[in-house]
Amino acid sequence: SKTVELFRKQMNLLAQQLPEYKAVMALYGVGDSLGPQLMAEIGDVRRFAHKGSLTAFAGVNPGANQSGTYEAKSTRSSKRGSPELRKTLFLVMTVLLQNAPPDDPVFQFLDKKRAEGKPYYVYMTAGCNKFLRIYYARVKECLEAFDARQSLAQS
């Protein structure tokens, strides 16, 4: 509908004002709708101490199942964190699977997990985890470069 399209355009215009916009939009599977959505759900990546914090925030990190010397070989993802972010990430994974870009590292990883016979939720969650690790690195690098330019301009 027109209202949804107008909202999407406004979200995109707001997102374009952020320094990490180009870095996020350069990621495969992210478009005018999912890019700003990801940026809004995640916020400033610098608030996460490391990439593991971001994957935990999204709830796509593997859950822990251990006691004493016992450690489970396979565990469910934690599913703690933002369900909206998880849904957005699953949409990005769906775009990757539909378009099958052969040179994209996240798609290669998803395809490898599918070839290993992993269940749908397992390979999708693993793909989300990989995507977030790449997102974290690229956006953090972009923001650090932006901060460096800002401090040079001020001095």
CSV table of C-alpha atoms in Angstrom, one decimal:
chain,number,residue,atom,x,y,z
A,1,SER,CA,0.0,0.0,0.0
A,2,LYS,CA,1.0,3.6,-0.3
A,3,THR,CA,1.4,4.1,3.4
A,4,VAL,CA,3.9,1.2,3.7
A,5,GLU,CA,5.9,2.5,0.7
A,6,LEU,CA,6.0,6.0,2.1
A,7,PHE,CA,7.2,4.6,5.5
A,8,ARG,CA,9.9,2.6,3.7
A,9,LYS,CA,11.1,5.7,1.9
A,10,GLN,CA,11.2,7.8,5.1
A,11,MET,CA,13.1,5.0,6.8
A,12,ASN,CA,15.6,4.9,4.0
A,13,LEU,CA,16.0,8.7,4.0
A,14,LEU,CA,16.7,8.6,7.8
A,15,ALA,CA,19.2,5.7,7.4
A,16,GLN,CA,21.1,7.5,4.7
A,17,GLN,CA,22.1,10.2,7.2
A,18,LEU,CA,24.0,7.6,9.2
A,19,PRO,CA,27.8,7.2,8.5
A,20,GLU,CA,27.5,3.4,8.2
A,21,TYR,CA,24.7,3.4,5.6
A,22,LYS,CA,26.9,2.7,2.6
A,23,ALA,CA,28.8,-0.1,4.4
A,24,VAL,CA,25.5,-1.8,5.3
A,25,MET,CA,23.9,-1.4,1.9
A,26,ALA,CA,27.0,-2.9,0.3
A,27,LEU,CA,26.3,-6.3,2.0
A,28,TYR,CA,24.6,-8.8,-0.3
A,29,GLY,CA,20.9,-9.4,0.5
A,30,VAL,CA,20.3,-6.0,2.0
A,31,GLY,CA,18.2,-3.6,0.1
A,32,ASP,CA,16.2,-0.4,0.6
A,33,SER,CA,13.9,-2.1,3.1
A,34,LEU,CA,16.1,-4.6,5.0
A,35,GLY,CA,19.2,-2.3,5.3
A,36,PRO,CA,17.5,0.5,7.3
A,37,GLN,CA,15.6,-2.2,9.2
A,38,LEU,CA,18.9,-3.9,10.2
A,39,MET,CA,20.5,-0.5,11.2
A,40,ALA,CA,17.4,0.4,13.3
A,41,GLU,CA,17.3,-3.0,15.1
A,42,ILE,CA,21.0,-3.2,15.8
A,43,GLY,CA,21.7,0.5,16.5
A,44,ASP,CA,25.3,1.5,17.1
A,45,VAL,CA,27.6,-1.6,16.8
A,46,ARG,CA,30.1,0.1,19.1
A,47,ARG,CA,27.9,-0.6,22.1
A,48,PHE,CA,28.7,-4.3,21.6
A,49,ALA,CA,32.0,-5.4,23.2
A,50,HIS,CA,32.7,-8.0,20.4
A,51,LYS,CA,30.9,-9.8,17.6
A,52,GLY,CA,29.7,-12.5,20.0
A,53,SER,CA,27.8,-9.9,21.9
A,54,LEU,CA,25.9,-8.9,18.7
A,55,THR,CA,25.1,-12.5,17.8
A,56,ALA,CA,23.9,-13.0,21.4
A,57,PHE,CA,21.8,-9.9,21.1
A,58,ALA,CA,20.1,-11.2,18.0
A,59,GLY,CA,19.7,-14.7,19.6
A,60,VAL,CA,21.5,-16.5,16.8
A,61,ASN,CA,24.4,-17.7,18.9
A,62,PRO,CA,24.6,-21.5,19.6
A,63,GLY,CA,23.1,-22.3,23.0
A,64,ALA,CA,25.4,-23.8,25.7
A,65,ASN,CA,24.6,-27.2,27.0
A,66,GLN,CA,27.3,-28.5,29.4
A,67,SER,CA,27.6,-29.7,32.9
A,68,GLY,CA,30.8,-30.8,34.6
A,69,THR,CA,32.7,-32.8,32.0
A,70,TYR,CA,29.6,-33.4,29.8
A,71,GLU,CA,29.3,-31.1,26.7
A,72,ALA,CA,26.5,-31.6,24.2
A,73,LYS,CA,27.6,-32.0,20.5
A,74,SER,CA,24.6,-30.2,19.2
A,75,THR,CA,22.6,-27.5,20.9
A,76,ARG,CA,19.7,-25.2,19.9
A,77,SER,CA,20.3,-21.5,19.3
A,78,SER,CA,19.6,-19.4,22.4
A,79,LYS,CA,16.7,-17.4,20.8
A,80,ARG,CA,17.2,-14.8,23.4
A,81,GLY,CA,17.4,-11.3,22.2
A,82,SER,CA,15.5,-9.4,19.5
A,83,PRO,CA,12.9,-11.5,17.6
A,84,GLU,CA,12.5,-8.6,15.1
A,85,LEU,CA,16.2,-8.6,14.4
A,86,ARG,CA,16.1,-12.4,13.9
A,87,LYS,CA,13.2,-12.1,11.5
A,88,THR,CA,15.0,-9.4,9.5
A,89,LEU,CA,18.1,-11.6,9.4
A,90,PHE,CA,16.1,-14.6,8.2
A,91,LEU,CA,14.7,-12.4,5.4
A,92,VAL,CA,18.3,-11.5,4.4
A,93,MET,CA,19.2,-15.2,4.4
A,94,THR,CA,16.1,-15.9,2.2
A,95,VAL,CA,17.2,-13.3,-0.3
A,96,LEU,CA,20.7,-14.9,-0.4
A,97,LEU,CA,19.2,-18.4,-1.0
A,98,GLN,CA,16.9,-17.1,-3.7
A,99,ASN,CA,19.6,-15.2,-5.6
A,100,ALA,CA,22.5,-17.7,-4.9
A,101,PRO,CA,25.4,-15.3,-5.5
A,102,PRO,CA,28.3,-17.7,-5.9
A,103,ASP,CA,31.0,-15.2,-4.7
A,104,ASP,CA,29.2,-14.2,-1.4
A,105,PRO,CA,30.8,-15.7,1.7
A,106,VAL,CA,27.5,-15.9,3.6
A,107,PHE,CA,25.8,-17.8,0.7
A,108,GLN,CA,28.8,-20.1,0.4
A,109,PHE,CA,28.5,-20.9,4.1
A,110,LEU,CA,24.7,-21.4,3.9
A,111,ASP,CA,25.1,-23.7,0.9
A,112,LYS,CA,27.9,-25.7,2.6
A,113,LYS,CA,25.6,-26.2,5.6
A,114,ARG,CA,22.7,-27.3,3.4
A,115,ALA,CA,25.0,-29.7,1.5
A,116,GLU,CA,26.0,-31.2,4.9
A,117,GLY,CA,22.3,-32.1,5.4
A,118,LYS,CA,21.7,-29.6,8.2
A,119,PRO,CA,18.0,-28.9,9.0
A,120,TYR,CA,16.5,-25.6,7.8
A,121,TYR,CA,16.6,-23.7,11.1
A,122,VAL,CA,20.2,-24.8,11.8
A,123,TYR,CA,21.6,-23.6,8.5
A,124,MET,CA,19.5,-20.4,8.5
A,125,THR,CA,20.7,-19.6,12.1
A,126,ALA,CA,24.3,-20.4,11.2
A,127,GLY,CA,24.0,-18.1,8.2
A,128,CYS,CA,22.6,-15.3,10.3
A,129,ASN,CA,25.5,-15.7,12.7
A,130,LYS,CA,28.0,-15.5,9.9
A,131,PHE,CA,26.2,-12.5,8.4
A,132,LEU,CA,26.3,-10.6,11.7
A,133,ARG,CA,30.0,-11.3,12.2
A,134,ILE,CA,30.7,-9.7,8.8
A,135,TYR,CA,28.2,-6.9,9.5
A,136,TYR,CA,29.9,-6.2,12.9
A,137,ALA,CA,33.4,-6.0,11.4
A,138,ARG,CA,32.5,-3.9,8.3
A,139,VAL,CA,30.3,-1.4,10.2
A,140,LYS,CA,32.7,-1.0,13.1
A,141,GLU,CA,35.6,-0.4,10.7
A,142,CYS,CA,33.4,2.2,8.8
A,143,LEU,CA,32.5,4.0,12.0
A,144,GLU,CA,36.1,4.0,13.3
A,145,ALA,CA,37.2,5.6,10.0
A,146,PHE,CA,34.4,8.1,10.3
A,147,ASP,CA,35.4,9.0,13.8
A,148,ALA,CA,39.0,9.4,12.7
A,149,ARG,CA,38.0,11.8,9.9
A,150,GLN,CA,35.8,13.7,12.4
A,151,SER,CA,38.7,14.1,14.9
A,152,LEU,CA,41.0,15.3,12.1
A,153,ALA,CA,38.5,17.8,10.9
A,154,GLN,CA,38.1,19.2,14.4
A,155,SER,CA,41.9,19.6,15.0
